[in-house]
Every structure is written in structure tokens, then in C-alpha cells.
């Protein structure tokens, strides 16, 4: 891929625009305009000014001749400078502009709420300076391109708070954005459901369905949200959601916090440092459950939230008419006129005293203005050449970083629209090359990079419409995007199929566990003699426990059933090995990885060994208690495997946990299930009741304001109840 350098260092650039006229310079046409044309009629005052100066010169000459003098005072030259200065100042006041460029502006007229994750995990520094600060800066960038949207701000962790309702006052939104910190919310954790419910209850307005967007910036790690309920609520309110994932999805990062003495340290749980990373899978799962949710994983790469939101809302309905795709911004040229105007005035006052000449003034003007401009332009060219050299060496990531830094720091005096277009074009080439390397590792990251390349080519085409190669690369990028999207869809389909197979495997294991428990219960119920002994007095050595008459037949039947369960276990293990092979098959050039079945496969032989012993022991009545113990071992291992695979709620199995653990005589064993209590931030019932009782009842014939206040109080009361319920479920407050 060859970098494109044509156009750098030229004297001008062609920019199709109109107002005022055209200047021709160095073979290139530069469009210009007067932004305050109402001042131009004042130029007519130059005529009476020149007449007055000419009259003054005539009268002065008459007086000098009458006094016998004849010394020339260069009045004509000085008056010419005065009139020229006046003309230049009038032109400067008309605000001439040149080299226009289009700045895109949003005119969607939609309601946009930014939901900012302020959990402690957002303090991780895998993106500089931290995930939270990057998210704040992203919101600031998005606000720059908004004009007609109403914007709101919500922060959430374990609970949610409204920092700013829908408003057109973007400065107030920026001010409240600075207040967003982990301590802004009631308690820690990460519950996206609380943010969605808060927006639906208190921010979004009824009757605006389809015109409301929720932009969520988070690192995932959700605990406690019910995805189905969130999807249902979004559909009811007709809210579109843009999820932006921050953080490294592969490598965990520690969470820096300040202790009570203000010293910096890392968050620890049970003596171990907490490592947090982007929960990419959970966010992808949420996006797959609803067509209204779009997910963009930015990882640790820089991104422009304004462009992301523009692409997200481009095809959605709007209210405000789109009269243009943007606003035309001109480079100010008044300074070029004001400086010589002031110099001309200075010459008229110091003409004879200091012996200044126009040549000296021109040199002074060149030193003050032109030379620094040329120096800055040379610096731009040198930086650009360094970035191109990095491209030639194949170091595309460093070249991309260099191009981005140049773009951020370049000014209109250093480079015109044509040069900026070339810069954007070369950056797009770098991003395409980077995406080729990412495709073998992560198609999701490759997709994000290609989208960024597409935006770079679009910006290049806008800045330099004559740059045809940018249009060609746009078509090529569209084809690459289609290919990568197909790969992403294929990967998602394969993952879905694997999840379905894994679910079927869990169901087989659960059926095996149920059958194992049922057999042990049946064995215990048929051991009549021992049951009678437990209910009566203790047996003496002279009165041994007598086997039931049909013990031999029962033993054979039980042993045959256990053998069938052992066969079923081996079949399940075979299915697990097949699925494990699918999950661990590495992509070309990638090392093999472990799957979720790696540990369960290590435990399955333990289940089978225990079942084999049960099969043998059930044939002999005297060792039935030992068989039941070995059966319990198999059940315990099966439960452990199911918990590994199902990744279910820890509370789901508490009701029957250890309910069938019995001693060798068939009696239940007492197990200490005491867990350390989690701190509970839920308000006491008495506090809630007292708060409800303190609310004043509306008076008869109450006004609209009274109704609104009462409804707000009710909303707060419901939100307290909901937040309390959510707080009780939070296990990880970071």
C-alpha cells in the first residue's frame, strides 16, 4: 500500500463554495467571502475622505507659498497611505473569509440521554487516564456536534441517578458531567437495568417513542440485571440504545482507589487484587436480544463518540428539517488586512522623524507574519513525512498515532483543506492495514477499525473533493465491511449453536443427577430393617440387623439401574468431549485455548468411578450404606459440574442444596451453610413507611403543580423501593 502525498505544500486548494468571489493564486482557485457584507458600503466614504485630504494639501501648499517656502513634505504619499489604511480597515471589518470547510452538524431533533457507568471498575487505567475520564471526554466530543437535540445525563452503578434532565443547555450538561464520580450513586456494583428504568421513569417523555436514544458508556460486568425485562421496557418506550464498551477485553486491569488517609492503592477482595476487564460477551448478548440495541466495542483504542452517534442515528426518524449536511466555516482573513493598515498609519506619523520607507515596512510585515506561518507549515510537512516513513516501514499503528496527533494539532495556517484531506486519506490506509492483522485475532476489533477507516476516507473526501482515490477506497472499504460483517455474523451463529449444545448438555447432566438421587432414595426406602432399627431401640450384639427377604433380588435390580446410569454418564462424557473439541479448535495462527468444559471433563471420571463402586456394592445388602455414600459423592460432583456449565444464580440451588446428604444410616447430616453477611444498603421497612406517612395528602381541587409534585414524590418512593431491592442482590460492589 503506497502512501498518497500529492497536494502537500501547494499554494492553494480548490474548494467548491460561493460567496464574494474567487482569487487565483499559483494556478489554484481559492474561494472567499465577506461574512459581514453590510460594512462594505462604508468603502464609499474613501471618496469624500480623499477629497478632504486633497483640499487640505492645496490649502497647505498655498500657505507655504505665501510664506515663501517650497520644501516638499510628501503629503501626497502620506495621504495615499491614510486612504489605503481606511480601505483596509473597512474590508477587515467586513470579516473576509477564505478556504471554506464543511463542519458536520447534527439536526436530528432527537432526545439523547448519556448513561455513564460510574462503578469503581471504571477507574481502571487500561485506557489513559482511566475508563471514566475517557467516557467523560467522549460525551464532551459528542456534544460538540449537536445543535437541535435535547440532551440528558444519567449515572449508574448499583443504582442510578439523574444528573441532568433533557435540556438544550449543553454547558450545563458539561458542568454536571464533571460531577460524575463513583460516589455520585447510592451504592456500588453495575446494574444497567437501574439506568434503563431511571430513564424510562424520570427522563424520557411519553409520546416521543422512536425519537429517543440512550447512549451507554460502560465496561460491562453487569450483576443483577434482567435482560428480558430491559428489552421489554425498551420496546415499550421505543428507545434505541447505543452501547459503547470501554476497557481491555482480554487482560484484566487493577482498580486504583484512595484509602482513608488519601494514599493510592488497588482494590482488594479477600486479600487478592481485583482485576477488571471489558465484559464483551455480556454486552454482545444484550445487543443480540433486541434489534433496538447496537453495540460498539472500542476497547482501549481512541474513538469519536460524535461520529459513532451520527452513524447510529443516521437512518432513524427526525423532526427538524435537514437543510444541509453541515455548516460552512471560513478561515478568517481580517488579520491580513488589519496589520498592514496599522503599519500604514504608523508610517504616516513617523514618515520624516524615523526615515521609514515602504520597503522597510514590507520587510517588517514579512518578519512579523509571513515567516512564522511558513515555519509552522514546514513543521507540518516534516511531521507528515515522518508518518509516511513509518507507513513505508510497515509500522502502521505508530503511523496511525502520528497522523492522529498531526490532525489534532494542525492549524489552518499550516495546512489547507487539501492537505488535511491527504492526511485523512493516509490515516485511512493505515487503519485498513491494521484491520487486516486484527481479522485473524478478533473480527469485532477489525470491524471497529474498518469503520474508523471509512470515516477517515469520508473526511478526506469532504476536505478535498478532488481526491478521487478517497472515493475508490470508500468503495473498497464497503466491500471489506461486508466481508467482516459476514464473518461476525457467522461467529455469532456458531457461538449460538455452541450455547444451545451446551444447554442440552446441562439438561442431560441434570437428568442424570435426578436419576441418581431417585435411585439412592429408593434404596434407602427399601432398607426396611435398618429403618425399623432407627425408629426403635438400639440393636444389641445379640440382636443383629436382619436383611429383608427380597434383599438379593432388590440388590440385583438396583445394581442394574446403577449400571445404566454409569453408561449414561459415559455417553454424556463423550458428548462433552465432542463439544470441547469444537470450542478449543484454534483459528489459523492462534494457540489452542481451554474451554468451559475443560474442568468438567476432569471431574467426569470421578462420577463414573463412584457409580462403578455403587453398582458393585448394591449387589450385597450389607454394604448398601456404603453404596449410598458413594452415590452421594457422584451427586455432589454432578452438581459441581452443572454449576460450572450453567453459570446460574448462586441462589437458584439453595432450596435443595444438601437436602439429600445423608449419613451411612440414611439420616440427614447437618451442614453449616453459614455465609458472611453482605452489607445491606436497603432502607429499613419502618423508614420507608415513615417516609410515606410524612407525604402530605393533596387538598381538594388541587392544581396542576400539586399533581406534578405528588407524582414526583410517588416516583421517588417507587425508585427507593426498586433501588433497595437491587441493592440486596449486589454481590460485587465494584
Short mmCIF file of N, CA and C in Angstrom, two decimals, residues 1-99:
data_model
loop_
_atom_site.label_atom_id
_atom_site.label_comp_id
_atom_site.label_asym_id
_atom_site.label_seq_id
_atom_site.Cartn_x
_atom_site.Cartn_y
_atom_site.Cartn_z
N UNK A 1 0.85 -1.20 0.00
CA UNK A 1 0.00 0.00 0.00
C UNK A 1 0.89 1.24 0.00
N UNK A 2 0.76 2.08 -1.02
CA UNK A 2 1.62 3.25 -1.19
C UNK A 2 0.97 4.47 -0.59
N UNK A 3 1.66 5.19 0.29
CA UNK A 3 1.07 6.42 0.84
C UNK A 3 0.83 7.44 -0.25
N UNK A 4 -0.13 8.29 -0.04
CA UNK A 4 -0.51 9.32 -1.01
C UNK A 4 -0.05 10.65 -0.48
N UNK A 5 0.85 11.35 -1.23
CA UNK A 5 1.42 12.61 -0.75
C UNK A 5 1.15 13.76 -1.68
N UNK A 6 0.48 13.55 -2.78
CA UNK A 6 0.24 14.63 -3.74
C UNK A 6 -0.61 15.73 -3.11
N UNK A 7 -0.21 16.97 -3.37
CA UNK A 7 -1.01 18.10 -2.89
C UNK A 7 -0.41 18.78 -1.68
N UNK A 8 0.54 18.15 -1.00
CA UNK A 8 1.13 18.78 0.17
C UNK A 8 2.12 19.85 -0.28
N UNK A 9 2.01 21.03 0.34
CA UNK A 9 2.93 22.10 0.02
C UNK A 9 2.50 22.96 -1.15
N UNK A 10 1.34 22.77 -1.72
CA UNK A 10 0.86 23.60 -2.81
C UNK A 10 0.41 24.95 -2.28
N UNK A 11 0.30 25.90 -3.19
CA UNK A 11 -0.03 27.25 -2.77
C UNK A 11 -1.50 27.44 -2.52
N UNK A 12 -2.35 26.59 -3.00
CA UNK A 12 -3.78 26.76 -2.82
C UNK A 12 -4.50 25.47 -3.00
N UNK A 13 -5.82 25.46 -2.79
CA UNK A 13 -6.62 24.27 -2.95
C UNK A 13 -7.97 24.67 -3.50
N UNK A 14 -8.55 23.79 -4.29
CA UNK A 14 -9.86 24.06 -4.86
C UNK A 14 -10.93 23.63 -3.88
N UNK A 15 -11.74 24.51 -3.44
CA UNK A 15 -12.85 24.21 -2.53
C UNK A 15 -14.11 24.80 -3.14
N UNK A 16 -15.06 23.96 -3.49
CA UNK A 16 -16.27 24.43 -4.14
C UNK A 16 -17.18 25.11 -3.12
N UNK A 17 -17.28 26.39 -3.21
CA UNK A 17 -18.15 27.16 -2.33
C UNK A 17 -18.45 28.47 -3.03
N UNK A 18 -19.31 29.26 -2.48
CA UNK A 18 -19.62 30.55 -3.08
C UNK A 18 -19.98 31.55 -2.00
N UNK A 19 -19.49 32.70 -2.18
CA UNK A 19 -19.90 33.99 -1.61
C UNK A 19 -18.74 34.91 -1.88
N UNK A 20 -19.01 36.01 -2.45
CA UNK A 20 -18.00 37.04 -2.62
C UNK A 20 -17.26 36.98 -3.92
N UNK A 21 -16.42 36.02 -4.14
CA UNK A 21 -15.65 35.97 -5.36
C UNK A 21 -14.60 34.91 -5.31
N UNK A 22 -13.71 34.90 -6.30
CA UNK A 22 -12.65 33.90 -6.40
C UNK A 22 -11.31 34.60 -6.57
N UNK A 23 -10.33 34.12 -5.86
CA UNK A 23 -8.96 34.59 -6.04
C UNK A 23 -8.18 33.52 -6.75
N UNK A 24 -7.30 33.88 -7.64
CA UNK A 24 -6.45 32.92 -8.34
C UNK A 24 -5.04 33.11 -7.84
N UNK A 25 -4.47 32.03 -7.34
CA UNK A 25 -3.14 32.12 -6.75
C UNK A 25 -2.37 30.86 -7.09
N UNK A 26 -1.28 31.00 -7.76
CA UNK A 26 -0.45 29.84 -8.06
C UNK A 26 -1.18 28.82 -8.89
N UNK A 27 -2.10 29.22 -9.71
CA UNK A 27 -2.80 28.28 -10.58
C UNK A 27 -3.96 27.60 -9.91
N UNK A 28 -4.25 27.90 -8.65
CA UNK A 28 -5.36 27.26 -7.94
C UNK A 28 -6.36 28.33 -7.52
N UNK A 29 -7.62 28.03 -7.59
CA UNK A 29 -8.67 28.99 -7.27
C UNK A 29 -9.06 28.86 -5.81
N UNK A 30 -9.03 29.97 -5.08
CA UNK A 30 -9.38 29.97 -3.66
C UNK A 30 -10.67 30.78 -3.48
N UNK A 31 -11.74 30.19 -3.06
CA UNK A 31 -13.00 30.91 -2.85
C UNK A 31 -12.94 31.71 -1.56
N UNK A 32 -13.57 32.89 -1.57
CA UNK A 32 -13.59 33.72 -0.37
C UNK A 32 -14.97 34.37 -0.26
N UNK A 33 -15.21 34.95 0.92
CA UNK A 33 -16.49 35.61 1.17
C UNK A 33 -16.30 36.71 2.19
N UNK A 34 -17.27 37.64 2.25
CA UNK A 34 -17.32 38.64 3.30
C UNK A 34 -18.48 38.26 4.21
N UNK A 35 -18.14 37.93 5.49
CA UNK A 35 -19.15 37.44 6.42
C UNK A 35 -20.02 38.56 6.99
N UNK A 36 -19.57 39.84 6.89
CA UNK A 36 -20.38 40.99 7.31
C UNK A 36 -20.44 41.96 6.13
N UNK A 37 -21.15 41.59 5.07
CA UNK A 37 -21.14 42.44 3.87
C UNK A 37 -21.76 43.82 4.09
N UNK A 38 -22.52 44.03 5.16
CA UNK A 38 -23.13 45.32 5.40
C UNK A 38 -22.13 46.44 5.63
N UNK A 39 -20.87 46.08 5.93
CA UNK A 39 -19.84 47.10 6.16
C UNK A 39 -19.28 47.63 4.84
N UNK A 40 -19.38 46.87 3.77
CA UNK A 40 -18.74 47.24 2.51
C UNK A 40 -19.20 48.59 1.96
N UNK A 41 -20.48 48.97 2.11
CA UNK A 41 -20.86 50.32 1.60
C UNK A 41 -20.07 51.46 2.22
N UNK A 42 -19.48 51.22 3.39
CA UNK A 42 -18.68 52.28 4.01
C UNK A 42 -17.43 52.61 3.21
N UNK A 43 -17.05 51.70 2.28
CA UNK A 43 -15.89 51.99 1.44
C UNK A 43 -16.10 53.25 0.60
N UNK A 44 -17.37 53.59 0.33
CA UNK A 44 -17.65 54.80 -0.45
C UNK A 44 -17.19 56.06 0.27
N UNK A 45 -17.01 55.96 1.59
CA UNK A 45 -16.53 57.12 2.34
C UNK A 45 -15.09 57.47 1.98
N UNK A 46 -14.38 56.53 1.30
CA UNK A 46 -13.00 56.82 0.90
C UNK A 46 -12.94 58.01 -0.08
N UNK A 47 -14.00 58.19 -0.89
CA UNK A 47 -14.01 59.29 -1.86
C UNK A 47 -14.07 60.65 -1.19
N UNK A 48 -15.04 60.90 -0.28
CA UNK A 48 -15.00 62.22 0.40
C UNK A 48 -13.77 62.40 1.26
N UNK A 49 -13.24 61.27 1.82
CA UNK A 49 -12.01 61.38 2.61
C UNK A 49 -10.86 61.84 1.73
N UNK A 50 -10.76 61.29 0.51
CA UNK A 50 -9.68 61.69 -0.39
C UNK A 50 -9.86 63.15 -0.83
N UNK A 51 -11.12 63.58 -1.03
CA UNK A 51 -11.36 64.97 -1.42
C UNK A 51 -10.93 65.92 -0.31
N UNK A 52 -11.25 65.55 0.94
CA UNK A 52 -10.88 66.39 2.07
C UNK A 52 -9.36 66.47 2.21
N UNK A 53 -8.67 65.36 2.02
CA UNK A 53 -7.21 65.37 2.12
C UNK A 53 -6.60 66.20 0.98
N UNK A 54 -7.18 66.07 -0.21
CA UNK A 54 -6.66 66.85 -1.35
C UNK A 54 -6.86 68.35 -1.11
N UNK A 55 -8.01 68.70 -0.57
CA UNK A 55 -8.29 70.11 -0.27
C UNK A 55 -7.31 70.63 0.79
N UNK A 56 -7.03 69.78 1.81
CA UNK A 56 -6.08 70.19 2.85
C UNK A 56 -4.69 70.38 2.26
N UNK A 57 -4.29 69.50 1.32
CA UNK A 57 -2.97 69.65 0.70
C UNK A 57 -2.88 70.95 -0.09
N UNK A 58 -3.97 71.28 -0.82
CA UNK A 58 -3.98 72.51 -1.62
C UNK A 58 -3.86 73.73 -0.74
N UNK A 59 -4.63 73.79 0.34
CA UNK A 59 -4.58 74.94 1.25
C UNK A 59 -3.21 75.05 1.91
N UNK A 60 -2.61 73.91 2.26
CA UNK A 60 -1.30 73.92 2.91
C UNK A 60 -0.25 74.45 1.93
N UNK A 61 -0.35 73.99 0.66
CA UNK A 61 0.62 74.45 -0.34
C UNK A 61 0.49 75.95 -0.55
N UNK A 62 -0.74 76.47 -0.57
CA UNK A 62 -0.94 77.91 -0.74
C UNK A 62 -0.34 78.71 0.41
N UNK A 63 -0.50 78.20 1.62
CA UNK A 63 0.05 78.90 2.80
C UNK A 63 1.56 78.91 2.75
N UNK A 64 2.19 77.76 2.37
CA UNK A 64 3.65 77.68 2.34
C UNK A 64 4.21 78.59 1.26
N UNK A 65 3.53 78.63 0.08
CA UNK A 65 4.00 79.51 -0.99
C UNK A 65 3.87 80.97 -0.58
N UNK A 66 2.77 81.30 0.12
CA UNK A 66 2.60 82.68 0.56
C UNK A 66 3.67 83.10 1.55
N UNK A 67 4.20 82.15 2.29
CA UNK A 67 5.24 82.44 3.29
C UNK A 67 6.63 82.32 2.68
N UNK A 68 6.69 82.00 1.35
CA UNK A 68 7.98 81.94 0.68
C UNK A 68 8.67 80.61 0.81
N UNK A 69 8.02 79.62 1.31
CA UNK A 69 8.65 78.30 1.45
C UNK A 69 8.38 77.43 0.24
N UNK A 70 9.15 76.38 0.10
CA UNK A 70 8.93 75.46 -1.01
C UNK A 70 9.35 74.04 -0.70
N UNK A 71 9.53 73.70 0.59
CA UNK A 71 10.01 72.37 1.00
C UNK A 71 8.89 71.32 0.83
N UNK A 72 9.21 70.21 0.20
CA UNK A 72 8.22 69.12 -0.01
C UNK A 72 8.03 68.33 1.29
N UNK A 73 6.80 68.10 1.61
CA UNK A 73 6.50 67.34 2.83
C UNK A 73 5.94 65.94 2.53
N UNK A 74 5.98 65.50 1.29
CA UNK A 74 5.48 64.17 0.90
C UNK A 74 4.03 63.98 1.33
N UNK A 75 3.24 65.06 1.23
CA UNK A 75 1.84 64.97 1.66
C UNK A 75 1.06 63.96 0.83
N UNK A 76 1.30 63.94 -0.46
CA UNK A 76 0.53 63.05 -1.32
C UNK A 76 0.72 61.58 -0.93
N UNK A 77 1.99 61.16 -0.70
CA UNK A 77 2.25 59.77 -0.31
C UNK A 77 1.60 59.42 1.03
N UNK A 78 1.70 60.38 1.97
CA UNK A 78 1.14 60.11 3.30
C UNK A 78 -0.39 60.02 3.23
N UNK A 79 -1.02 60.87 2.40
CA UNK A 79 -2.47 60.79 2.26
C UNK A 79 -2.90 59.49 1.59
N UNK A 80 -2.10 59.05 0.61
CA UNK A 80 -2.40 57.77 -0.03
C UNK A 80 -2.37 56.63 1.00
N UNK A 81 -1.40 56.66 1.91
CA UNK A 81 -1.31 55.63 2.96
C UNK A 81 -2.52 55.71 3.89
N UNK A 82 -2.97 56.93 4.21
CA UNK A 82 -4.13 57.07 5.09
C UNK A 82 -5.38 56.48 4.44
N UNK A 83 -5.61 56.81 3.17
CA UNK A 83 -6.79 56.28 2.48
C UNK A 83 -6.68 54.75 2.35
N UNK A 84 -5.48 54.25 2.03
CA UNK A 84 -5.30 52.80 1.92
C UNK A 84 -5.57 52.11 3.26
N UNK A 85 -5.11 52.76 4.35
CA UNK A 85 -5.37 52.20 5.67
C UNK A 85 -6.86 52.15 5.97
N UNK A 86 -7.58 53.24 5.59
CA UNK A 86 -9.03 53.27 5.81
C UNK A 86 -9.72 52.15 5.03
N UNK A 87 -9.34 51.98 3.75
CA UNK A 87 -9.96 50.93 2.92
C UNK A 87 -9.69 49.55 3.51
N UNK A 88 -8.44 49.32 3.94
CA UNK A 88 -8.11 48.01 4.51
C UNK A 88 -8.90 47.74 5.79
N UNK A 89 -9.07 48.74 6.62
CA UNK A 89 -9.83 48.55 7.86
C UNK A 89 -11.29 48.24 7.58
N UNK A 90 -11.88 48.94 6.59
CA UNK A 90 -13.27 48.65 6.25
C UNK A 90 -13.42 47.21 5.74
N UNK A 91 -12.48 46.79 4.91
CA UNK A 91 -12.52 45.41 4.42
C UNK A 91 -12.35 44.41 5.56
N UNK A 92 -11.48 44.74 6.54
CA UNK A 92 -11.28 43.83 7.68
C UNK A 92 -12.55 43.73 8.52
N UNK A 93 -13.25 44.90 8.69
CA UNK A 93 -14.49 44.86 9.48
C UNK A 93 -15.57 44.03 8.78
N UNK A 94 -15.50 43.86 7.47
CA UNK A 94 -16.45 43.01 6.75
C UNK A 94 -16.15 41.53 6.93
N UNK A 95 -15.11 41.19 7.67
CA UNK A 95 -14.72 39.81 8.01
C UNK A 95 -14.58 38.93 6.76
N UNK A 96 -13.56 39.21 5.96
CA UNK A 96 -13.34 38.34 4.79
C UNK A 96 -12.93 36.94 5.23
N UNK A 97 -13.36 35.94 4.48
CA UNK A 97 -13.01 34.55 4.79
C UNK A 97 -12.57 33.83 3.54
N UNK A 98 -11.73 32.82 3.71
CA UNK A 98 -11.21 32.05 2.57
C UNK A 98 -11.13 30.58 2.98
N UNK A 99 -10.87 29.73 2.01
CA UNK A 99 -10.72 28.27 2.22
C UNK A 99 -11.82 27.71 3.11
#
